[in-house]
């Protein structure tokens, strides 16, 4: 069914229409959430996004695409969640016992996963705007213009963010030796 | 010739440091040419360049999966159980502005009434009247209460406008 019609029906309180919209967009919201908060918390973020969307549907006037609206909510919620988690970690480091890293797994089948996580640790360390631009453009496949619309920035600003993030990531990859055969964990 | 000498003397790390900017396309023209001149004669830099280029082109994704198949049924139950409460929309700014203005007028009215200021508008007079009626209808404060004792300490100028004590 046409998305516009579904939006109209969902706005008038039709939960089946809302459910159809959820099915159409749940994967992109979930994927984006994973890229920000990791797999453990992405499900909760995805639920929060759609719960909020359900509550705010009457106020959504389709001036922008529904996907743009959902991306914005996902990014805002993920970043807020990360800020809270960072504060909690800071608090624990200051006042509580130190957080120890889990012991390395003896399973060699996990090498790819560890390499992926090592790369994402570098991506996670980017400033929020650069990271958002990289996630949307590089991984979600949005054009620079679409990324700009989601982020509420000009095209030039997003292009600048993408250049700076690429340079920062390559520098970090070079310093950390990621990609070298002996360092592929 | 001068550039060539400098190029030859430069430490290999100087070239290596420029590789990320070269790949990101942010290297200035002169540095780019210098690096491109260096690459054929330095295997370490070529290897580093290739490694970073390959890594950039094949960045692994953290999120290859999709949301659980039963995501919507779960969410539907959650929405029905919790009956999400909709918060009232924030008041339009003009309403806040009018409330503020009304408060200001009332405050000004009370102040001018106390100091014998100019005549008030009808709205402010109504507001003031409402306050006066409210105060007139209050029960008298018992003299033995704490407030009564406090009031007894205040000078009674209004009750004795002539100045006599």
mmCIF file of C-alpha atoms in Angstrom:
data_model
loop_
_atom_site.group_PDB
_atom_site.id
_atom_site.type_symbol
_atom_site.label_atom_id
_atom_site.label_comp_id
_atom_site.label_asym_id
_atom_site.label_seq_id
_atom_site.Cartn_x
_atom_site.Cartn_y
_atom_site.Cartn_z
ATOM 1 C CA UNK A 1 0.000 0.000 0.000
ATOM 2 C CA UNK A 2 1.086 3.578 -0.641
ATOM 3 C CA UNK A 3 3.123 4.998 2.258
ATOM 4 C CA UNK A 4 1.269 8.328 2.200
ATOM 5 C CA UNK A 5 -2.054 6.567 2.638
ATOM 6 C CA UNK A 6 -0.649 4.457 5.466
ATOM 7 C CA UNK A 7 0.641 7.603 7.171
ATOM 8 C CA UNK A 8 -2.782 9.233 6.885
ATOM 9 C CA UNK A 9 -4.463 6.157 8.358
ATOM 10 C CA UNK A 10 -1.862 5.847 11.125
ATOM 11 C CA UNK A 11 -2.347 9.516 12.000
ATOM 12 C CA UNK A 12 -6.054 8.895 12.466
ATOM 13 C CA UNK A 13 -5.274 6.094 14.928
ATOM 14 C CA UNK A 14 -5.234 3.004 12.707
ATOM 15 C CA UNK A 15 -2.722 0.707 14.432
ATOM 16 C CA UNK A 16 -2.703 -1.795 11.571
ATOM 17 C CA UNK A 17 -1.519 0.951 9.232
ATOM 18 C CA UNK A 18 1.083 1.959 11.802
ATOM 19 C CA UNK A 19 2.190 -1.680 12.007
ATOM 20 C CA UNK A 20 2.645 -1.736 8.244
ATOM 21 C CA UNK A 21 4.827 1.374 8.480
ATOM 22 C CA UNK A 22 6.840 -0.282 11.254
ATOM 23 C CA UNK A 23 7.462 -3.331 9.049
ATOM 24 C CA UNK A 24 8.554 -1.072 6.195
ATOM 25 C CA UNK A 25 11.082 0.862 8.295
ATOM 26 C CA UNK A 26 12.094 -1.391 11.202
ATOM 27 C CA UNK A 27 15.244 -2.737 9.536
ATOM 28 C CA UNK A 28 16.732 0.649 8.719
ATOM 29 C CA UNK A 29 16.002 1.939 12.232
ATOM 30 C CA UNK A 30 17.468 -1.219 13.772
ATOM 31 C CA UNK A 31 20.586 -1.129 11.570
ATOM 32 C CA UNK A 32 21.194 2.541 12.324
ATOM 33 C CA UNK A 33 20.754 1.931 16.046
ATOM 34 C CA UNK A 34 23.259 -0.953 15.953
ATOM 35 C CA UNK A 35 25.789 1.273 14.230
ATOM 36 C CA UNK A 36 25.512 3.777 17.061
ATOM 37 C CA UNK A 37 24.949 1.752 20.212
ATOM 38 C CA UNK A 38 25.945 -1.788 19.239
ATOM 39 C CA UNK A 39 23.806 -4.919 18.986
ATOM 40 C CA UNK A 40 23.002 -5.298 22.692
ATOM 41 C CA UNK A 41 20.989 -2.101 23.008
ATOM 42 C CA UNK A 42 19.788 -1.583 19.438
ATOM 43 C CA UNK A 43 16.540 -3.491 20.005
ATOM 44 C CA UNK A 44 15.563 -1.209 22.895
ATOM 45 C CA UNK A 45 16.410 1.906 20.903
ATOM 46 C CA UNK A 46 14.358 0.633 17.949
ATOM 47 C CA UNK A 47 11.375 0.012 20.230
ATOM 48 C CA UNK A 48 11.732 3.469 21.776
ATOM 49 C CA UNK A 49 11.836 5.081 18.343
ATOM 50 C CA UNK A 50 8.611 3.442 17.215
ATOM 51 C CA UNK A 51 6.863 4.028 20.543
ATOM 52 C CA UNK A 52 7.707 7.719 20.217
ATOM 53 C CA UNK A 53 6.671 7.714 16.550
ATOM 54 C CA UNK A 54 3.332 6.143 17.542
ATOM 55 C CA UNK A 55 2.740 8.854 20.141
ATOM 56 C CA UNK A 56 3.779 11.677 17.823
ATOM 57 C CA UNK A 57 2.173 10.407 14.625
ATOM 58 C CA UNK A 58 -0.585 13.020 14.778
ATOM 59 C CA UNK A 59 2.067 15.724 14.736
ATOM 60 C CA UNK A 60 3.881 14.275 11.737
ATOM 61 C CA UNK A 61 2.779 16.323 8.747
ATOM 62 C CA UNK A 62 4.894 14.536 6.145
ATOM 63 C CA UNK A 63 6.853 17.680 5.297
ATOM 64 C CA UNK A 64 9.869 15.387 5.140
ATOM 65 C CA UNK A 65 9.940 11.685 4.317
ATOM 66 C CA UNK A 66 8.964 9.307 7.117
ATOM 67 C CA UNK A 67 12.371 7.665 6.826
ATOM 68 C CA UNK A 68 14.070 11.042 7.424
ATOM 69 C CA UNK A 69 11.934 11.586 10.531
ATOM 70 C CA UNK A 70 12.721 8.092 11.834
ATOM 71 C CA UNK A 71 16.454 8.448 11.110
ATOM 72 C CA UNK A 72 16.479 11.701 13.096
ATOM 73 C CA UNK A 73 14.727 10.097 16.053
ATOM 74 C CA UNK A 74 17.027 7.068 15.932
ATOM 75 C CA UNK A 75 20.160 9.210 15.854
ATOM 76 C CA UNK A 76 18.952 11.528 18.625
ATOM 77 C CA UNK A 77 17.920 8.656 20.871
ATOM 78 C CA UNK A 78 21.120 6.724 20.204
ATOM 79 C CA UNK A 79 23.331 9.731 20.912
ATOM 80 C CA UNK A 80 21.370 10.586 24.066
ATOM 81 C CA UNK A 81 21.687 6.991 25.188
ATOM 82 C CA UNK A 82 25.448 7.027 24.536
ATOM 83 C CA UNK A 83 25.864 10.300 26.419
ATOM 84 C CA UNK A 84 24.082 8.738 29.397
ATOM 85 C CA UNK A 85 26.202 5.605 29.177
ATOM 86 C CA UNK A 86 29.372 7.691 28.978
ATOM 87 C CA UNK A 87 28.328 9.647 32.075
ATOM 88 C CA UNK A 88 27.633 6.372 33.883
ATOM 89 C CA UNK A 89 31.041 4.981 32.903
ATOM 90 C CA UNK A 90 32.732 8.199 34.032
ATOM 91 C CA UNK A 91 30.894 7.968 37.340
ATOM 92 C CA UNK A 92 31.913 4.335 37.831
ATOM 93 C CA UNK A 93 35.518 5.101 36.987
ATOM 94 C CA UNK A 94 35.518 7.927 39.483
ATOM 95 C CA UNK A 95 33.626 6.348 42.340
ATOM 96 C CA UNK A 96 33.243 2.629 41.729
ATOM 97 C CA UNK A 97 35.386 -0.353 40.935
ATOM 98 C CA UNK A 98 37.167 -0.204 37.622
ATOM 99 C CA UNK A 99 35.420 -1.760 34.665
ATOM 100 C CA UNK A 100 37.558 -4.599 33.390
ATOM 101 C CA UNK A 101 37.512 -5.724 29.799
ATOM 102 C CA UNK A 102 36.126 -9.214 29.174
ATOM 103 C CA UNK A 103 38.810 -11.869 28.757
ATOM 104 C CA UNK A 104 39.750 -12.636 25.159
ATOM 105 C CA UNK A 105 37.842 -15.531 23.720
ATOM 106 C CA UNK A 106 39.912 -18.569 22.762
ATOM 107 C CA UNK A 107 37.597 -19.159 19.818
ATOM 108 C CA UNK A 108 39.499 -18.344 16.614
ATOM 109 C CA UNK A 109 36.216 -18.100 14.688
ATOM 110 C CA UNK A 110 35.600 -14.775 16.314
ATOM 111 C CA UNK A 111 38.544 -13.069 14.566
ATOM 112 C CA UNK A 112 36.399 -11.297 11.965
ATOM 113 C CA UNK A 113 34.036 -10.042 14.614
ATOM 114 C CA UNK A 114 36.919 -8.672 16.668
ATOM 115 C CA UNK A 115 38.412 -6.983 13.630
ATOM 116 C CA UNK A 116 35.020 -5.405 12.900
ATOM 117 C CA UNK A 117 34.737 -4.198 16.464
ATOM 118 C CA UNK A 118 38.286 -2.780 16.344
ATOM 119 C CA UNK A 119 37.356 -0.790 13.239
ATOM 120 C CA UNK A 120 34.127 0.397 14.885
ATOM 121 C CA UNK A 121 35.923 1.487 18.007
ATOM 122 C CA UNK A 122 37.782 3.914 15.773
ATOM 123 C CA UNK A 123 34.517 5.038 14.127
ATOM 124 C CA UNK A 124 32.890 5.415 17.562
ATOM 125 C CA UNK A 125 35.673 7.751 18.620
ATOM 126 C CA UNK A 126 34.798 10.306 15.940
ATOM 127 C CA UNK A 127 32.976 13.486 17.015
ATOM 128 C CA UNK A 128 29.180 12.977 16.928
ATOM 129 C CA UNK A 129 28.494 14.885 13.706
ATOM 130 C CA UNK A 130 31.299 13.234 11.752
ATOM 131 C CA UNK A 131 30.211 9.842 13.006
ATOM 132 C CA UNK A 132 26.575 10.460 12.077
ATOM 133 C CA UNK A 133 27.585 11.559 8.585
ATOM 134 C CA UNK A 134 29.753 8.442 8.134
ATOM 135 C CA UNK A 135 27.040 6.079 9.381
ATOM 136 C CA UNK A 136 24.343 7.557 7.152
ATOM 137 C CA UNK A 137 26.421 8.086 4.027
ATOM 138 C CA UNK A 138 28.943 5.283 4.105
ATOM 139 C CA UNK A 139 26.994 2.508 5.778
ATOM 140 C CA UNK A 140 23.323 3.352 5.298
ATOM 141 C CA UNK A 141 23.992 4.362 1.705
ATOM 142 C CA UNK A 142 22.290 7.766 1.820
ATOM 143 C CA UNK A 143 23.496 10.368 -0.649
ATOM 144 C CA UNK A 144 25.273 13.436 0.726
ATOM 145 C CA UNK A 145 22.100 15.450 0.076
ATOM 146 C CA UNK A 146 19.915 12.952 1.939
ATOM 147 C CA UNK A 147 22.430 12.869 4.795
ATOM 148 C CA UNK A 148 22.275 16.664 4.917
ATOM 149 C CA UNK A 149 18.470 16.566 5.131
ATOM 150 C CA UNK A 150 18.474 14.052 7.989
ATOM 151 C CA UNK A 151 21.127 16.000 9.867
ATOM 152 C CA UNK A 152 19.523 19.370 9.170
ATOM 153 C CA UNK A 153 22.748 20.707 7.662
ATOM 154 C CA UNK A 154 23.729 22.179 4.326
ATOM 155 C CA UNK A 155 25.176 19.942 1.642
ATOM 156 C CA UNK A 156 28.515 21.751 1.918
ATOM 157 C CA UNK A 157 28.643 21.170 5.665
ATOM 158 C CA UNK A 158 28.009 17.451 5.225
ATOM 159 C CA UNK A 159 30.637 17.158 2.487
ATOM 160 C CA UNK A 160 33.114 18.850 4.786
ATOM 161 C CA UNK A 161 32.175 16.456 7.619
ATOM 162 C CA UNK A 162 32.665 13.483 5.299
ATOM 163 C CA UNK A 163 36.108 14.673 4.213
ATOM 164 C CA UNK A 164 37.215 15.351 7.763
ATOM 165 C CA UNK A 165 35.896 12.027 9.019
ATOM 166 C CA UNK A 166 37.653 10.132 6.225
ATOM 167 C CA UNK A 167 40.947 11.822 7.047
ATOM 168 C CA UNK A 168 40.512 11.203 10.795
ATOM 169 C CA UNK A 169 39.626 7.547 10.273
ATOM 170 C CA UNK A 170 42.518 6.877 7.908
ATOM 171 C CA UNK A 171 44.950 8.523 10.332
ATOM 172 C CA UNK A 172 43.612 6.382 13.192
ATOM 173 C CA UNK A 173 43.745 3.210 11.087
ATOM 174 C CA UNK A 174 47.338 4.007 10.172
ATOM 175 C CA UNK A 175 48.347 4.698 13.781
ATOM 176 C CA UNK A 176 46.616 1.598 15.137
ATOM 177 C CA UNK A 177 48.045 -0.626 12.392
ATOM 178 C CA UNK A 178 44.582 -1.928 11.513
ATOM 179 C CA UNK A 179 44.608 -3.889 8.312
ATOM 180 C CA UNK A 180 48.196 -5.065 8.698
ATOM 181 C CA UNK A 181 48.284 -8.873 8.567
ATOM 182 C CA UNK A 182 49.963 -9.275 11.986
ATOM 183 C CA UNK A 183 47.526 -6.826 13.597
ATOM 184 C CA UNK A 184 44.299 -8.277 12.312
ATOM 185 C CA UNK A 185 43.697 -9.582 15.822
ATOM 186 C CA UNK B 1 66.370 21.216 -7.887
ATOM 187 C CA UNK B 2 65.860 22.656 -4.424
ATOM 188 C CA UNK B 3 62.633 20.644 -4.052
ATOM 189 C CA UNK B 4 64.438 17.547 -5.205
ATOM 190 C CA UNK B 5 67.105 17.982 -2.495
ATOM 191 C CA UNK B 6 64.474 18.462 0.181
ATOM 192 C CA UNK B 7 62.579 15.443 -1.111
ATOM 193 C CA UNK B 8 65.662 13.266 -0.860
ATOM 194 C CA UNK B 9 66.520 14.426 2.644
ATOM 195 C CA UNK B 10 63.033 14.076 4.119
ATOM 196 C CA UNK B 11 62.510 11.350 6.691
ATOM 197 C CA UNK B 12 60.372 8.435 5.418
ATOM 198 C CA UNK B 13 57.822 9.162 8.175
ATOM 199 C CA UNK B 14 57.184 12.557 6.606
ATOM 200 C CA UNK B 15 55.846 10.808 3.525
ATOM 201 C CA UNK B 16 53.989 8.189 5.527
ATOM 202 C CA UNK B 17 52.171 10.845 7.525
ATOM 203 C CA UNK B 18 50.797 12.290 4.302
ATOM 204 C CA UNK B 19 49.219 9.057 3.088
ATOM 205 C CA UNK B 20 45.842 9.488 4.904
ATOM 206 C CA UNK B 21 45.436 13.018 3.535
ATOM 207 C CA UNK B 22 46.443 11.746 0.088
ATOM 208 C CA UNK B 23 43.721 9.099 0.184
ATOM 209 C CA UNK B 24 41.177 11.539 1.650
ATOM 210 C CA UNK B 25 41.922 13.961 -1.193
ATOM 211 C CA UNK B 26 42.850 16.754 1.204
ATOM 212 C CA UNK B 27 46.552 16.975 0.360
ATOM 213 C CA UNK B 28 47.686 20.152 -1.382
ATOM 214 C CA UNK B 29 48.900 19.870 -4.939
ATOM 215 C CA UNK B 30 52.602 20.271 -4.169
ATOM 216 C CA UNK B 31 52.613 17.669 -1.386
ATOM 217 C CA UNK B 32 50.615 15.303 -3.547
ATOM 218 C CA UNK B 33 53.192 15.490 -6.334
ATOM 219 C CA UNK B 34 56.040 15.023 -3.861
ATOM 220 C CA UNK B 35 54.404 11.931 -2.390
ATOM 221 C CA UNK B 36 53.629 10.493 -5.816
ATOM 222 C CA UNK B 37 57.298 10.996 -6.689
ATOM 223 C CA UNK B 38 58.322 9.148 -3.543
ATOM 224 C CA UNK B 39 56.027 6.140 -3.859
ATOM 225 C CA UNK B 40 57.830 4.307 -6.708
ATOM 226 C CA UNK B 41 61.031 4.224 -4.671
ATOM 227 C CA UNK B 42 59.550 3.277 -1.260
ATOM 228 C CA UNK B 43 57.948 -0.108 -0.790
ATOM 229 C CA UNK B 44 56.933 0.602 2.840
ATOM 230 C CA UNK B 45 54.876 3.629 1.798
ATOM 231 C CA UNK B 46 53.343 1.740 -1.139
ATOM 232 C CA UNK B 47 52.333 -1.096 1.180
ATOM 233 C CA UNK B 48 50.875 1.333 3.705
ATOM 234 C CA UNK B 49 48.948 3.157 0.996
ATOM 235 C CA UNK B 50 47.548 -0.086 -0.384
ATOM 236 C CA UNK B 51 46.620 -1.376 3.072
ATOM 237 C CA UNK B 52 44.710 1.779 3.971
ATOM 238 C CA UNK B 53 43.023 1.963 0.583
ATOM 239 C CA UNK B 54 41.857 -1.654 0.861
ATOM 240 C CA UNK B 55 40.657 -1.132 4.427
ATOM 241 C CA UNK B 56 38.735 2.003 3.439
ATOM 242 C CA UNK B 57 37.088 0.314 0.493
ATOM 243 C CA UNK B 58 36.076 -2.680 2.607
ATOM 244 C CA UNK B 59 35.107 -1.159 5.927
ATOM 245 C CA UNK B 60 33.294 -3.907 7.811
ATOM 246 C CA UNK B 61 29.734 -3.151 8.837
ATOM 247 C CA UNK B 62 28.657 -3.641 12.412
ATOM 248 C CA UNK B 63 25.047 -4.153 11.394
ATOM 249 C CA UNK B 64 24.574 -6.808 8.760
ATOM 250 C CA UNK B 65 21.366 -8.080 10.387
ATOM 251 C CA UNK B 66 17.779 -6.968 10.415
ATOM 252 C CA UNK B 67 15.211 -6.405 13.128
ATOM 253 C CA UNK B 68 13.619 -9.556 14.612
ATOM 254 C CA UNK B 69 10.751 -10.930 12.542
ATOM 255 C CA UNK B 70 8.322 -10.592 15.437
ATOM 256 C CA UNK B 71 9.309 -7.000 16.118
ATOM 257 C CA UNK B 72 5.900 -5.493 15.298
ATOM 258 C CA UNK B 73 3.817 -8.063 17.259
ATOM 259 C CA UNK B 74 6.040 -7.437 20.289
ATOM 260 C CA UNK B 75 5.781 -3.684 19.874
ATOM 261 C CA UNK B 76 2.006 -3.866 19.445
ATOM 262 C CA UNK B 77 1.660 -5.705 22.760
ATOM 263 C CA UNK B 78 3.886 -3.117 24.395
ATOM 264 C CA UNK B 79 1.832 -0.232 22.988
ATOM 265 C CA UNK B 80 -1.428 -1.823 24.131
ATOM 266 C CA UNK B 81 -0.099 -2.661 27.586
ATOM 267 C CA UNK B 82 1.343 0.743 28.244
ATOM 268 C CA UNK B 83 -1.251 2.828 26.440
ATOM 269 C CA UNK B 84 1.266 5.496 25.695
ATOM 270 C CA UNK B 85 0.154 8.743 27.259
ATOM 271 C CA UNK B 86 0.245 11.703 24.929
ATOM 272 C CA UNK B 87 1.578 14.792 26.578
ATOM 273 C CA UNK B 88 -0.339 17.998 25.863
ATOM 274 C CA UNK B 89 1.181 20.094 23.162
ATOM 275 C CA UNK B 90 3.248 22.998 24.464
ATOM 276 C CA UNK B 91 1.253 26.211 24.703
ATOM 277 C CA UNK B 92 1.723 28.570 21.800
ATOM 278 C CA UNK B 93 4.114 31.397 22.538
ATOM 279 C CA UNK B 94 1.388 34.036 22.247
ATOM 280 C CA UNK B 95 -0.458 32.425 25.145
ATOM 281 C CA UNK B 96 2.639 32.523 27.313
ATOM 282 C CA UNK B 97 3.204 36.139 26.280
ATOM 283 C CA UNK B 98 -0.384 37.101 27.170
ATOM 284 C CA UNK B 99 -0.116 35.357 30.554
ATOM 285 C CA UNK B 100 3.103 37.213 31.235
ATOM 286 C CA UNK B 101 1.583 40.537 30.180
ATOM 287 C CA UNK B 102 -1.487 39.963 32.384
ATOM 288 C CA UNK B 103 0.749 39.222 35.358
ATOM 289 C CA UNK B 104 2.774 42.334 34.646
ATOM 290 C CA UNK B 105 -0.342 44.526 34.429
ATOM 291 C CA UNK B 106 -1.684 43.076 37.664
ATOM 292 C CA UNK B 107 1.644 43.642 39.413
ATOM 293 C CA UNK B 108 1.839 47.187 38.106
ATOM 294 C CA UNK B 109 -1.731 47.773 39.233
ATOM 295 C CA UNK B 110 -0.976 46.673 42.768
ATOM 296 C CA UNK B 111 2.147 48.783 42.841
ATOM 297 C CA UNK B 112 0.420 51.920 41.542
ATOM 298 C CA UNK B 113 -2.523 51.432 43.913
ATOM 299 C CA UNK B 114 -0.097 51.313 46.821
ATOM 300 C CA UNK B 115 1.783 54.414 45.712
ATOM 301 C CA UNK B 116 -1.174 56.446 44.459
ATOM 302 C CA UNK B 117 -0.125 56.098 40.843
ATOM 303 C CA UNK B 118 -2.147 56.851 37.754
ATOM 304 C CA UNK B 119 -5.611 55.377 37.161
ATOM 305 C CA UNK B 120 -5.612 51.748 36.054
ATOM 306 C CA UNK B 121 -7.184 50.185 33.027
ATOM 307 C CA UNK B 122 -10.476 48.386 33.551
ATOM 308 C CA UNK B 123 -8.835 44.960 33.253
ATOM 309 C CA UNK B 124 -6.190 45.794 35.821
ATOM 310 C CA UNK B 125 -8.820 47.332 38.079
ATOM 311 C CA UNK B 126 -10.822 44.111 37.876
ATOM 312 C CA UNK B 127 -7.712 42.139 38.759
ATOM 313 C CA UNK B 128 -6.947 44.442 41.651
ATOM 314 C CA UNK B 129 -10.532 44.288 42.820
ATOM 315 C CA UNK B 130 -10.364 40.529 42.841
ATOM 316 C CA UNK B 131 -7.330 40.702 45.087
ATOM 317 C CA UNK B 132 -8.963 43.244 47.407
ATOM 318 C CA UNK B 133 -12.085 41.137 47.725
ATOM 319 C CA UNK B 134 -9.921 38.138 48.470
ATOM 320 C CA UNK B 135 -8.007 39.976 51.171
ATOM 321 C CA UNK B 136 -11.123 41.587 52.657
ATOM 322 C CA UNK B 137 -12.750 38.207 53.035
ATOM 323 C CA UNK B 138 -9.838 36.589 54.784
ATOM 324 C CA UNK B 139 -10.286 35.681 58.436
ATOM 325 C CA UNK B 140 -8.457 38.027 60.800
ATOM 326 C CA UNK B 141 -5.078 36.748 61.941
ATOM 327 C CA UNK B 142 -5.245 35.619 65.584
ATOM 328 C CA UNK B 143 -2.992 37.906 67.648
ATOM 329 C CA UNK B 144 -1.507 34.976 69.598
ATOM 330 C CA UNK B 145 -0.358 33.165 66.426
ATOM 331 C CA UNK B 146 3.203 33.522 65.187
ATOM 332 C CA UNK B 147 2.039 35.673 62.241
ATOM 333 C CA UNK B 148 -0.066 37.781 64.588
ATOM 334 C CA UNK B 149 2.877 38.358 66.899
ATOM 335 C CA UNK B 150 4.992 39.338 63.937
ATOM 336 C CA UNK B 151 2.357 41.757 62.659
ATOM 337 C CA UNK B 152 2.085 43.357 66.098
ATOM 338 C CA UNK B 153 5.715 44.410 65.799
ATOM 339 C CA UNK B 154 5.111 46.308 62.543
ATOM 340 C CA UNK B 155 4.439 50.096 62.689
ATOM 341 C CA UNK B 156 0.748 50.785 62.202
ATOM 342 C CA UNK B 157 1.071 53.762 59.845
ATOM 343 C CA UNK B 158 -1.938 52.908 57.684
ATOM 344 C CA UNK B 159 -4.240 52.682 60.660
ATOM 345 C CA UNK B 160 -2.973 56.046 61.942
ATOM 346 C CA UNK B 161 -2.452 58.163 58.841
ATOM 347 C CA UNK B 162 -2.230 61.291 60.976
ATOM 348 C CA UNK B 163 1.051 60.107 62.400
ATOM 349 C CA UNK B 164 -0.084 59.656 65.987
ATOM 350 C CA UNK B 165 0.975 56.472 67.734
#
